[in-house]
Amino acid sequence: MTQPVVTTAVDTESDLLPLLIGSVTDYAIYAMDPDGRVSTWNPGAERLKGYLAGEIIGQHFSRFYTEVDLAAGKPDIELAIAAAEGHYEDEGWRVRKDGSVFWASVAVTALRGKDGRLVGFGKVTRDLTERKQGEDALRAGEKRFRLLVGSVADYAIFLLTPEGKVASWNLGAERLKGYQADEIVGHHFSRFYTDSDRRRGLPEEGLRAALTTGRWESEGWRLRKDGSRFWANAVITALRSDDGRHEGFAKVTRDLTDRKRNEDALRGVLERERTAADRLREVDRMRNELVAVIAHDLREPIGVVQSLLHLLGTDWDTMADEEKLRYLDRISLRVQTLGGLVDDVFDLARIDAGHLPVELTPFDVRETIARVVDDVAASEPGRVVRLDLDEVLAVGDGRRTLQVLGNLVSNALKFSPPEQAIGLTAKRIDDEVVVSVTDRGAGIPADQQPLLFQRFARLPQSEGTPGSGIGLFIAKSLVEAQGGRIWVESAPGVGSTFRFTLPAAAEP
């Protein structure tokens, strides 16, 4: 659309206009004849361009232009446009008298008489060099910033629209997340989050928090294009215009997977150290408890032996032979008890050191059970032992199996009323030999059964009953060392059955 012609009428009789122009020093204001020769010159023109009035009046205004503009015919073009449209505005480099340049804002106005005839031009020039330098610096800074952001490879730096769609993509984002710019720009940034984070609305929560407080930071697992995960530190910053209008978000993401892995490893080390410290404290507690238990269990048989020996020594000459033999049998049983306790302590030390000797060879389980029954008959005459034995061979250590059976039978005798029988069975089931020891004692509550095979386990109902609390722990270790397993089946008021297995051998 053609602009209306602006015409300024000249009143040569007025003295106000020359007075006004002559007092302006921040703008170069001067008039030119229709050919572009300077006809007036104000103090602002003198200060800005460096020419005195006598030096420039009558000269063509093209001398203020650079060689590039002169070659392009710019001075003539400006006058032609001003004459045709009444006004012309432009910005560009201009030249001072000393050859230096400044960035000028110029306005050329066509001057016409009352009859409409072109009588010249008025020109106003303003020095905007500082503004130009600031704008250039800003543009250069923005360019450098774009280059910097675009070349950063260790951080994913990108912009989001107010809705959360990716609007820019730098080299670091490409390297970290695996997407090329044309694959991700325009897509919602929630695709970087795990399914669980998306279900609980974490991406939207981050945008809301950043919009409310200006900034939101989080750490968590994020997804690459190939589906692999990395531990990310992400910062979302809300972007606003000068008038406060929300224009989107900036997001910076850093890969902290190595740090996360190191922290997890360190926590694991600390946890293991704490666990080890707890174990050491527990071992120390158990050691003290073991010393107390052993001291208690040693004191009773040693006291009995000492008493019996004293009686024998005092009354030997007057004591009948049968009574002497009975005393010696009682001393022998007590010594066996002491020997068993010492063996248990040695076995516990071997288990802790990982050097529990076990020989795996075929042996007849019935012969081992027969030896245990003989021991019961010797220690508790009259005690009934019911047997249900198949002809079975097991692969294991007969001596260690005897030790396990002796422990189980000893417990059955201790916790069963004297008039109640105990049971011993041995059956082959598939590829295993299952040996069972059954008593008719008080039984063991279900919540206490997992404690039975732990080191130094002493159930409340066993208080006052001799025992170190390590027998079942050793039995479990011996059974497992032979490739078997051990467990208990019990109910209060009914009794208990301890079962263990060993690998079955080929039939003889």
Short mmCIF file of C-alpha atoms in Angstrom, two decimals:
data_model
loop_
_atom_site.label_atom_id
_atom_site.label_comp_id
_atom_site.label_asym_id
_atom_site.label_seq_id
_atom_site.Cartn_x
_atom_site.Cartn_y
_atom_site.Cartn_z
CA MET A 1 0.00 0.00 0.00
CA THR A 2 1.39 3.43 -0.99
CA GLN A 3 2.03 5.69 1.99
CA PRO A 4 0.38 9.17 1.91
CA VAL A 5 2.66 12.01 0.91
CA VAL A 6 3.74 14.04 3.92
CA THR A 7 4.37 17.69 3.16
CA THR A 8 5.91 20.21 5.57
CA ALA A 9 5.08 23.82 4.78
CA VAL A 10 7.88 26.37 5.28
CA ASP A 11 7.09 29.68 6.92
CA THR A 12 10.10 31.86 6.40
CA GLU A 13 8.64 34.61 8.56
CA SER A 14 8.67 32.45 11.75
CA ASP A 15 11.64 32.82 14.10
CA LEU A 16 10.67 29.94 16.41
CA LEU A 17 11.71 27.06 14.15
CA PRO A 18 15.34 28.23 13.62
CA LEU A 19 15.59 28.90 17.37
CA LEU A 20 14.37 25.40 18.19
CA ILE A 21 16.63 23.65 15.71
CA GLY A 22 19.62 25.73 16.68
CA SER A 23 19.34 24.64 20.32
CA VAL A 24 19.23 20.86 19.68
CA THR A 25 22.58 19.12 20.27
CA ASP A 26 21.58 15.44 20.47
CA TYR A 27 20.25 15.26 16.92
CA ALA A 28 21.81 16.37 13.64
CA ILE A 29 19.07 18.47 12.00
CA TYR A 30 19.76 20.09 8.70
CA ALA A 31 18.11 21.03 5.43
CA MET A 32 19.13 20.17 1.87
CA ASP A 33 18.17 21.62 -1.48
CA PRO A 34 16.35 19.37 -3.95
CA ASP A 35 19.71 18.04 -5.23
CA GLY A 36 20.86 16.95 -1.77
CA ARG A 37 23.30 19.79 -0.97
CA VAL A 38 23.40 20.92 2.67
CA SER A 39 21.79 24.31 3.18
CA THR A 40 21.52 24.51 7.02
CA TRP A 41 23.55 22.94 9.86
CA ASN A 42 22.64 22.84 13.53
CA PRO A 43 24.92 22.34 16.58
CA GLY A 44 23.79 18.72 16.87
CA ALA A 45 24.99 18.06 13.29
CA GLU A 46 28.29 19.74 14.04
CA ARG A 47 28.80 17.59 17.17
CA LEU A 48 27.68 14.35 15.56
CA LYS A 49 29.38 14.56 12.18
CA GLY A 50 32.39 16.70 13.07
CA TYR A 51 31.92 19.40 10.34
CA LEU A 52 31.57 23.09 11.04
CA ALA A 53 28.77 24.82 9.17
CA GLY A 54 31.25 26.63 6.89
CA GLU A 55 32.86 23.33 5.95
CA ILE A 56 29.72 21.45 4.93
CA ILE A 57 27.08 23.93 3.70
CA GLY A 58 26.90 23.64 -0.07
CA GLN A 59 28.40 20.13 0.00
CA HIS A 60 26.40 17.07 -1.06
CA PHE A 61 25.16 14.95 1.89
CA SER A 62 26.46 11.79 0.24
CA ARG A 63 29.83 12.42 1.85
CA PHE A 64 28.29 11.03 5.10
CA TYR A 65 27.86 7.57 3.52
CA THR A 66 30.21 4.60 3.36
CA GLU A 67 31.78 3.52 0.09
CA VAL A 68 29.54 0.49 0.00
CA ASP A 69 26.40 2.64 0.27
CA LEU A 70 27.75 5.09 -2.29
CA ALA A 71 28.40 2.26 -4.73
CA ALA A 72 24.83 1.14 -4.22
CA GLY A 73 23.50 4.65 -4.86
CA LYS A 74 21.85 4.82 -1.52
CA PRO A 75 21.86 8.64 -1.06
CA ASP A 76 19.94 9.17 -4.30
CA ILE A 77 17.55 6.33 -3.46
CA GLU A 78 16.73 7.92 -0.10
CA LEU A 79 15.91 11.29 -1.67
CA ALA A 80 13.84 9.66 -4.39
CA ILE A 81 11.78 7.74 -1.86
CA ALA A 82 11.35 10.80 0.36
CA ALA A 83 10.25 12.90 -2.62
CA ALA A 84 7.77 10.25 -3.74
CA GLU A 85 6.37 9.25 -0.36
CA GLY A 86 7.12 12.34 1.68
CA HIS A 87 9.21 10.52 4.26
CA TYR A 88 12.03 7.98 4.47
CA GLU A 89 13.55 6.26 7.51
CA ASP A 90 16.55 3.98 7.76
CA GLU A 91 19.38 2.78 9.98
CA GLY A 92 22.94 2.20 8.87
CA TRP A 93 26.57 3.12 9.14
CA ARG A 94 27.49 6.76 8.49
CA VAL A 95 30.86 8.49 8.21
CA ARG A 96 32.16 11.43 10.26
CA LYS A 97 34.61 14.03 9.08
CA ASP A 98 37.54 12.12 10.69
CA GLY A 99 36.56 8.96 8.81
CA SER A 100 35.14 7.16 11.85
CA VAL A 101 31.74 5.53 11.51
CA PHE A 102 28.68 5.51 13.73
CA TRP A 103 25.34 3.72 13.59
CA ALA A 104 22.73 6.24 12.58
CA SER A 105 18.97 6.40 12.62
CA VAL A 106 17.98 8.81 9.83
CA ALA A 107 14.69 10.35 8.80
CA VAL A 108 14.43 12.32 5.53
CA THR A 109 11.34 14.48 4.96
CA ALA A 110 10.41 16.16 1.68
CA LEU A 111 9.90 19.96 2.09
CA ARG A 112 7.34 21.58 -0.21
CA GLY A 113 6.14 25.10 -0.61
CA LYS A 114 2.53 26.20 -0.32
CA ASP A 115 2.11 25.50 -3.99
CA GLY A 116 3.29 21.88 -3.50
CA ARG A 117 6.58 22.41 -5.26
CA LEU A 118 9.58 20.45 -3.82
CA VAL A 119 11.93 23.01 -2.29
CA GLY A 120 14.28 20.61 -0.48
CA PHE A 121 14.61 18.04 2.24
CA GLY A 122 14.89 18.02 5.99
CA LYS A 123 17.02 15.38 7.58
CA VAL A 124 17.27 14.27 11.21
CA THR A 125 20.07 11.94 12.23
CA ARG A 126 20.54 10.29 15.61
CA ASP A 127 23.61 8.38 16.88
CA LEU A 128 22.52 4.85 17.95
CA THR A 129 25.99 3.34 18.06
CA GLU A 130 25.71 2.24 21.69
CA ARG A 131 22.37 0.60 21.08
CA LYS A 132 23.75 -1.07 17.96
CA GLN A 133 26.74 -2.37 19.87
CA GLY A 134 24.48 -3.69 22.59
CA GLU A 135 22.24 -5.43 20.07
CA ASP A 136 25.24 -6.86 18.24
CA ALA A 137 26.71 -8.05 21.50
CA LEU A 138 23.38 -9.59 22.42
CA ARG A 139 23.07 -11.33 19.07
CA ALA A 140 26.66 -12.50 19.28
CA GLY A 141 26.03 -13.73 22.78
CA GLU A 142 22.91 -15.55 21.68
CA LYS A 143 24.80 -17.08 18.80
CA ARG A 144 27.64 -18.16 21.04
CA PHE A 145 25.14 -19.53 23.52
CA ARG A 146 23.39 -21.50 20.80
CA LEU A 147 26.73 -22.82 19.61
CA LEU A 148 27.73 -23.63 23.18
CA VAL A 149 24.48 -25.42 23.99
CA GLY A 150 24.51 -27.21 20.67
CA SER A 151 28.04 -28.49 21.16
CA VAL A 152 27.74 -29.57 24.81
CA ALA A 153 28.04 -33.36 24.79
CA ASP A 154 27.90 -34.14 28.52
CA TYR A 155 24.50 -32.58 29.22
CA ALA A 156 21.18 -32.98 27.47
CA ILE A 157 19.96 -29.38 27.08
CA PHE A 158 16.70 -28.78 25.28
CA LEU A 159 13.59 -26.61 25.25
CA LEU A 160 10.00 -27.66 25.83
CA THR A 161 6.81 -25.98 24.72
CA PRO A 162 4.34 -24.98 27.46
CA GLU A 163 2.63 -28.34 26.82
CA GLY A 164 5.86 -30.29 27.33
CA LYS A 165 6.76 -31.09 23.72
CA VAL A 166 10.42 -31.02 22.70
CA ALA A 167 11.26 -27.81 20.82
CA SER A 168 15.07 -28.03 20.53
CA TRP A 169 17.70 -30.76 20.82
CA ASN A 170 21.44 -30.46 21.45
CA LEU A 171 24.35 -32.84 20.89
CA GLY A 172 24.35 -33.92 24.54
CA ALA A 173 20.66 -34.85 24.32
CA GLU A 174 21.34 -36.88 21.19
CA ARG A 175 24.24 -38.70 22.83
CA LEU A 176 22.51 -39.26 26.18
CA LYS A 177 19.03 -40.22 25.04
CA GLY A 178 19.81 -41.75 21.64
CA TYR A 179 17.33 -39.73 19.54
CA GLN A 180 18.24 -37.61 16.53
CA ALA A 181 16.62 -34.17 16.54
CA ASP A 182 14.17 -35.04 13.77
CA GLU A 183 13.06 -38.13 15.73
CA ILE A 184 12.12 -36.32 18.93
CA VAL A 185 11.32 -32.65 18.25
CA GLY A 186 7.57 -32.24 18.51
CA HIS A 187 7.11 -35.29 20.76
CA HIS A 188 6.19 -35.08 24.44
CA PHE A 189 9.11 -35.38 26.82
CA SER A 190 7.28 -37.97 28.94
CA ARG A 191 8.63 -40.69 26.65
CA PHE A 192 11.92 -40.37 28.55
CA TYR A 193 10.24 -41.60 31.77
CA THR A 194 9.60 -45.16 32.93
CA ASP A 195 6.13 -46.65 32.74
CA SER A 196 5.71 -46.44 36.51
CA ASP A 197 6.70 -42.75 36.55
CA ARG A 198 4.29 -42.00 33.73
CA ARG A 199 1.46 -43.82 35.50
CA ARG A 200 1.91 -41.71 38.61
CA GLY A 201 2.12 -38.52 36.54
CA LEU A 202 5.71 -37.55 37.33
CA PRO A 203 6.37 -35.65 34.04
CA GLU A 204 3.28 -33.47 34.51
CA GLU A 205 4.13 -32.99 38.18
CA GLY A 206 7.57 -31.65 37.19
CA LEU A 207 6.09 -29.12 34.76
CA ARG A 208 3.54 -27.95 37.33
CA ALA A 209 6.20 -27.54 40.01
CA ALA A 210 8.52 -25.63 37.65
CA LEU A 211 5.66 -23.36 36.56
CA THR A 212 4.73 -22.67 40.20
CA THR A 213 8.18 -22.20 41.76
CA GLY A 214 10.26 -21.45 38.65
CA ARG A 215 12.42 -24.55 38.95
CA TRP A 216 12.06 -28.28 39.61
CA GLU A 217 14.89 -30.75 40.17
CA SER A 218 14.68 -34.51 40.49
CA GLU A 219 16.72 -37.69 40.21
CA GLY A 220 15.51 -41.04 38.94
CA TRP A 221 15.67 -43.65 36.22
CA ARG A 222 15.10 -42.39 32.67
CA LEU A 223 14.82 -44.24 29.37
CA ARG A 224 16.92 -44.05 26.22
CA LYS A 225 15.61 -44.69 22.74
CA ASP A 226 16.80 -48.31 22.88
CA GLY A 227 14.90 -48.91 26.13
CA SER A 228 17.97 -48.98 28.37
CA ARG A 229 17.88 -47.02 31.61
CA PHE A 230 20.22 -44.46 33.13
CA TRP A 231 20.15 -42.58 36.43
CA ALA A 232 19.44 -38.94 35.63
CA ASN A 233 19.60 -35.63 37.42
CA ALA A 234 17.08 -33.38 35.67
CA VAL A 235 16.35 -29.67 36.17
CA ILE A 236 13.29 -28.06 34.56
CA THR A 237 13.15 -24.26 34.49
CA ALA A 238 10.09 -22.25 33.49
CA LEU A 239 10.76 -19.64 30.78
CA ARG A 240 8.84 -16.35 30.80
CA SER A 241 8.88 -13.26 28.57
CA ASP A 242 9.60 -9.75 29.87
CA ASP A 243 5.90 -9.24 30.47
CA GLY A 244 5.66 -12.47 32.50
CA ARG A 245 3.99 -14.59 29.85
CA HIS A 246 4.84 -18.30 30.05
CA GLU A 247 6.73 -19.36 26.92
CA GLY A 248 7.87 -22.89 27.78
CA PHE A 249 10.54 -24.72 29.73
CA ALA A 250 14.26 -25.39 29.60
CA LYS A 251 15.40 -28.86 30.65
CA VAL A 252 18.92 -29.93 31.55
CA THR A 253 19.59 -33.64 32.12
CA ARG A 254 22.81 -35.20 33.37
CA ASP A 255 23.77 -38.89 33.40
CA LEU A 256 24.71 -39.88 36.96
CA THR A 257 24.61 -43.64 36.45
CA ASP A 258 28.25 -44.08 37.49
CA ARG A 259 27.71 -42.01 40.62
CA LYS A 260 24.55 -43.95 41.43
CA ARG A 261 26.37 -47.24 40.92
CA ASN A 262 29.22 -46.08 43.17
CA GLU A 263 26.81 -44.86 45.84
CA ASP A 264 24.93 -48.14 45.73
CA ALA A 265 28.21 -50.03 45.94
CA LEU A 266 29.30 -47.86 48.86
CA ARG A 267 25.97 -48.41 50.60
CA GLY A 268 26.42 -52.12 49.98
CA VAL A 269 29.90 -52.01 51.52
CA LEU A 270 28.61 -50.04 54.50
CA GLU A 271 25.68 -52.40 54.85
CA ARG A 272 28.00 -55.38 54.71
CA GLU A 273 30.26 -53.72 57.25
CA ARG A 274 27.27 -53.08 59.49
CA THR A 275 26.14 -56.66 58.95
CA ALA A 276 29.63 -57.91 59.69
CA ALA A 277 29.76 -55.75 62.81
CA ASP A 278 26.35 -57.07 63.85
CA ARG A 279 27.56 -60.60 63.23
CA LEU A 280 30.68 -59.98 65.26
CA ARG A 281 28.57 -58.65 68.10
CA GLU A 282 26.24 -61.62 67.75
CA VAL A 283 29.17 -64.03 67.67
CA ASP A 284 30.60 -62.34 70.73
CA ARG A 285 27.23 -62.61 72.47
CA MET A 286 26.89 -66.24 71.47
CA ARG A 287 30.46 -66.94 72.56
CA ASN A 288 29.75 -65.51 75.97
CA GLU A 289 26.51 -67.47 76.10
CA LEU A 290 28.32 -70.62 75.01
CA VAL A 291 30.91 -70.17 77.73
CA ALA A 292 28.13 -69.71 80.29
CA VAL A 293 26.18 -72.74 79.01
CA ILE A 294 29.24 -74.96 78.80
CA ALA A 295 30.35 -73.86 82.23
CA HIS A 296 26.89 -74.74 83.53
CA ASP A 297 26.75 -78.07 81.69
CA LEU A 298 30.28 -79.00 82.76
CA ARG A 299 29.70 -78.12 86.38
CA GLU A 300 26.88 -80.63 86.91
CA PRO A 301 28.56 -83.82 85.56
CA ILE A 302 31.93 -82.85 87.02
CA GLY A 303 30.26 -82.33 90.40
CA VAL A 304 28.56 -85.71 90.16
CA VAL A 305 31.82 -87.41 89.19
CA GLN A 306 33.65 -85.73 92.06
CA SER A 307 30.96 -86.77 94.52
CA LEU A 308 30.92 -90.36 93.32
CA LEU A 309 34.71 -90.60 93.38
CA HIS A 310 34.73 -89.21 96.92
CA LEU A 311 32.19 -91.81 98.03
CA LEU A 312 34.18 -94.59 96.38
CA GLY A 313 37.38 -93.42 97.96
CA THR A 314 35.81 -93.13 101.37
CA ASP A 315 33.75 -96.35 101.49
CA TRP A 316 35.71 -98.57 99.09
CA ASP A 317 36.65 -101.16 101.72
CA THR A 318 33.13 -101.50 103.09
CA MET A 319 31.20 -101.09 99.81
CA ALA A 320 29.76 -104.14 98.06
CA ASP A 321 31.07 -104.98 94.61
CA GLU A 322 27.65 -104.42 93.02
CA GLU A 323 27.47 -100.93 94.48
CA LYS A 324 31.00 -100.15 93.30
CA LEU A 325 30.04 -101.19 89.76
CA ARG A 326 26.90 -99.03 89.91
CA TYR A 327 28.97 -96.03 90.97
CA LEU A 328 31.52 -96.68 88.24
CA ASP A 329 28.70 -96.95 85.62
CA ARG A 330 27.32 -93.59 86.76
CA ILE A 331 30.82 -92.08 86.56
CA SER A 332 31.21 -93.53 83.03
CA LEU A 333 27.90 -91.99 81.88
CA ARG A 334 28.91 -88.59 83.21
CA VAL A 335 32.30 -88.83 81.51
CA GLN A 336 30.52 -89.71 78.23
CA THR A 337 28.40 -86.60 78.70
CA LEU A 338 31.52 -84.51 79.18
CA GLY A 339 33.12 -86.11 76.11
CA GLY A 340 30.05 -85.40 73.99
CA LEU A 341 30.04 -81.78 75.09
CA VAL A 342 33.72 -81.40 74.21
CA ASP A 343 33.08 -83.05 70.82
CA ASP A 344 30.24 -80.58 70.16
CA VAL A 345 32.51 -77.63 70.91
CA PHE A 346 35.18 -78.98 68.54
CA ASP A 347 32.59 -79.60 65.82
CA LEU A 348 31.23 -76.06 66.23
CA ALA A 349 34.74 -74.68 65.74
CA ARG A 350 35.21 -76.86 62.61
CA ILE A 351 31.87 -75.66 61.19
CA ASP A 352 32.82 -72.02 61.74
CA ALA A 353 36.18 -72.65 60.06
CA GLY A 354 34.53 -74.50 57.14
CA HIS A 355 36.51 -77.68 57.83
CA LEU A 356 33.92 -80.19 58.99
CA PRO A 357 35.31 -83.61 57.96
CA VAL A 358 32.73 -85.90 56.31
CA GLU A 359 33.39 -89.17 54.45
CA LEU A 360 30.75 -90.21 51.94
CA THR A 361 30.49 -93.97 51.54
CA PRO A 362 27.59 -96.44 51.48
CA PHE A 363 26.56 -97.68 54.95
CA ASP A 364 23.70 -99.64 56.50
CA VAL A 365 21.39 -97.26 58.32
CA ARG A 366 19.89 -100.07 60.43
CA GLU A 367 23.29 -100.84 61.99
CA THR A 368 23.71 -97.20 62.97
CA ILE A 369 20.24 -97.12 64.53
CA ALA A 370 20.99 -100.37 66.39
CA ARG A 371 24.01 -98.75 68.06
CA VAL A 372 21.86 -95.84 69.15
CA VAL A 373 19.26 -98.22 70.62
CA ASP A 374 22.02 -100.01 72.54
CA ASP A 375 23.13 -96.69 74.02
CA VAL A 376 19.55 -95.95 75.08
CA ALA A 377 19.29 -99.35 76.75
CA ALA A 378 22.51 -98.70 78.65
CA SER A 379 21.63 -95.15 79.74
CA GLU A 380 17.92 -95.61 80.41
CA PRO A 381 17.06 -99.25 81.10
CA GLY A 382 13.41 -99.94 80.64
CA ARG A 383 12.84 -97.11 78.14
CA VAL A 384 10.75 -98.39 75.23
CA VAL A 385 12.03 -97.71 71.70
CA ARG A 386 9.71 -98.65 68.85
CA LEU A 387 11.46 -99.42 65.57
CA ASP A 388 10.17 -99.42 62.00
CA LEU A 389 13.18 -100.04 59.81
CA ASP A 390 13.53 -101.01 56.17
CA GLU A 391 16.66 -102.59 54.79
CA VAL A 392 18.23 -99.40 53.43
CA LEU A 393 21.67 -98.24 52.46
CA ALA A 394 22.59 -94.56 52.48
CA VAL A 395 25.54 -92.69 51.01
CA GLY A 396 27.09 -90.67 53.81
CA ASP A 397 29.27 -90.78 56.88
CA GLY A 398 28.11 -93.51 59.27
CA ARG A 399 30.00 -92.02 62.22
CA ARG A 400 28.50 -88.54 61.63
CA THR A 401 25.04 -90.01 61.10
CA LEU A 402 25.39 -91.80 64.44
CA GLN A 403 26.24 -88.43 65.99
CA VAL A 404 23.09 -86.86 64.44
CA LEU A 405 20.87 -89.75 65.61
CA GLY A 406 22.41 -89.67 69.08
CA ASN A 407 21.58 -85.97 69.37
CA LEU A 408 17.98 -86.42 68.20
CA VAL A 409 17.38 -89.46 70.43
CA SER A 410 18.96 -87.72 73.41
CA ASN A 411 16.56 -84.79 72.95
CA ALA A 412 13.62 -87.18 72.59
CA LEU A 413 14.56 -88.88 75.87
CA LYS A 414 15.01 -85.55 77.66
CA PHE A 415 11.69 -84.07 76.61
CA SER A 416 9.48 -87.20 76.80
CA PRO A 417 7.95 -88.56 80.01
CA PRO A 418 9.84 -91.69 81.20
CA GLU A 419 6.80 -93.90 80.64
CA GLN A 420 6.41 -92.79 77.02
CA ALA A 421 8.09 -94.69 74.20
CA ILE A 422 10.13 -93.02 71.46
CA GLY A 423 10.06 -94.12 67.86
CA LEU A 424 12.77 -94.66 65.25
CA THR A 425 12.04 -95.28 61.58
CA ALA A 426 14.11 -95.59 58.43
CA LYS A 427 12.46 -95.68 55.00
CA ARG A 428 13.59 -95.32 51.43
CA ILE A 429 11.50 -92.82 49.47
CA ASP A 430 12.54 -92.42 45.85
CA ASP A 431 16.24 -91.50 45.89
CA GLU A 432 16.41 -90.62 49.57
CA VAL A 433 16.60 -92.42 52.88
CA VAL A 434 14.31 -90.74 55.43
CA VAL A 435 15.15 -91.29 59.12
CA SER A 436 12.68 -90.16 61.80
CA VAL A 437 12.86 -89.80 65.59
CA THR A 438 9.49 -89.35 67.32
CA ASP A 439 8.76 -88.40 70.93
CA ARG A 440 5.59 -87.86 72.92
CA GLY A 441 6.74 -84.72 74.68
CA ALA A 442 5.05 -81.34 75.08
CA GLY A 443 5.55 -80.39 71.44
CA ILE A 444 6.94 -77.19 69.90
CA PRO A 445 4.77 -74.21 68.82
CA ALA A 446 4.96 -73.40 65.11
CA ASP A 447 6.45 -69.94 65.68
CA GLN A 448 9.38 -71.43 67.62
CA GLN A 449 10.22 -74.24 65.20
CA PRO A 450 12.41 -72.08 62.85
CA LEU A 451 14.65 -71.31 65.87
CA LEU A 452 15.45 -74.94 66.65
CA PHE A 453 18.36 -75.37 64.24
CA GLN A 454 20.00 -72.02 64.99
CA ARG A 455 23.19 -71.75 66.95
CA PHE A 456 22.64 -71.66 70.75
CA ALA A 457 18.88 -71.98 70.33
CA ARG A 458 17.20 -72.48 73.71
CA LEU A 459 13.41 -72.51 73.66
CA PRO A 460 11.47 -71.25 76.68
CA GLN A 461 10.15 -74.72 77.51
CA SER A 462 13.71 -76.09 77.62
CA GLU A 463 14.79 -73.90 80.52
CA GLY A 464 16.16 -76.07 83.30
CA THR A 465 16.94 -78.92 80.91
CA PRO A 466 20.64 -79.65 80.36
CA GLY A 467 21.97 -78.71 76.95
CA SER A 468 24.26 -76.22 75.23
CA GLY A 469 21.84 -75.22 72.45
CA ILE A 470 24.30 -76.25 69.74
CA GLY A 471 23.33 -79.89 69.24
CA LEU A 472 20.63 -79.35 66.60
CA PHE A 473 22.76 -76.72 64.85
CA ILE A 474 25.58 -79.27 64.55
CA ALA A 475 23.12 -81.97 63.47
CA LYS A 476 21.80 -79.72 60.70
CA SER A 477 25.36 -78.93 59.55
CA LEU A 478 26.30 -82.63 59.53
CA VAL A 479 23.18 -83.65 57.58
CA GLU A 480 23.65 -80.90 54.98
CA ALA A 481 27.35 -81.76 54.65
CA GLN A 482 26.22 -85.28 53.60
CA GLY A 483 23.83 -83.85 50.99
CA GLY A 484 20.66 -84.19 53.06
CA ARG A 485 18.17 -81.98 54.86
CA ILE A 486 16.57 -81.91 58.31
CA TRP A 487 13.29 -80.56 59.67
CA VAL A 488 10.77 -80.94 62.48
CA GLU A 489 7.04 -81.70 62.55
CA SER A 490 5.47 -80.85 65.88
CA ALA A 491 2.30 -79.73 67.63
CA PRO A 492 1.85 -78.69 71.28
CA GLY A 493 0.44 -81.53 73.38
CA VAL A 494 1.10 -84.14 70.70
CA GLY A 495 4.87 -84.46 70.48
CA SER A 496 7.57 -83.94 67.88
CA THR A 497 9.09 -85.84 64.97
CA PHE A 498 12.52 -84.87 63.70
CA ARG A 499 13.28 -86.13 60.21
CA PHE A 500 16.45 -86.03 58.13
CA THR A 501 17.37 -87.39 54.73
CA LEU A 502 20.46 -88.85 53.16
CA PRO A 503 21.10 -89.86 49.54
CA ALA A 504 20.09 -93.47 49.00
CA ALA A 505 22.71 -95.95 47.82
CA ALA A 506 22.19 -98.72 45.32
CA GLU A 507 20.49 -101.81 46.67
CA PRO A 508 22.95 -104.41 48.05
#
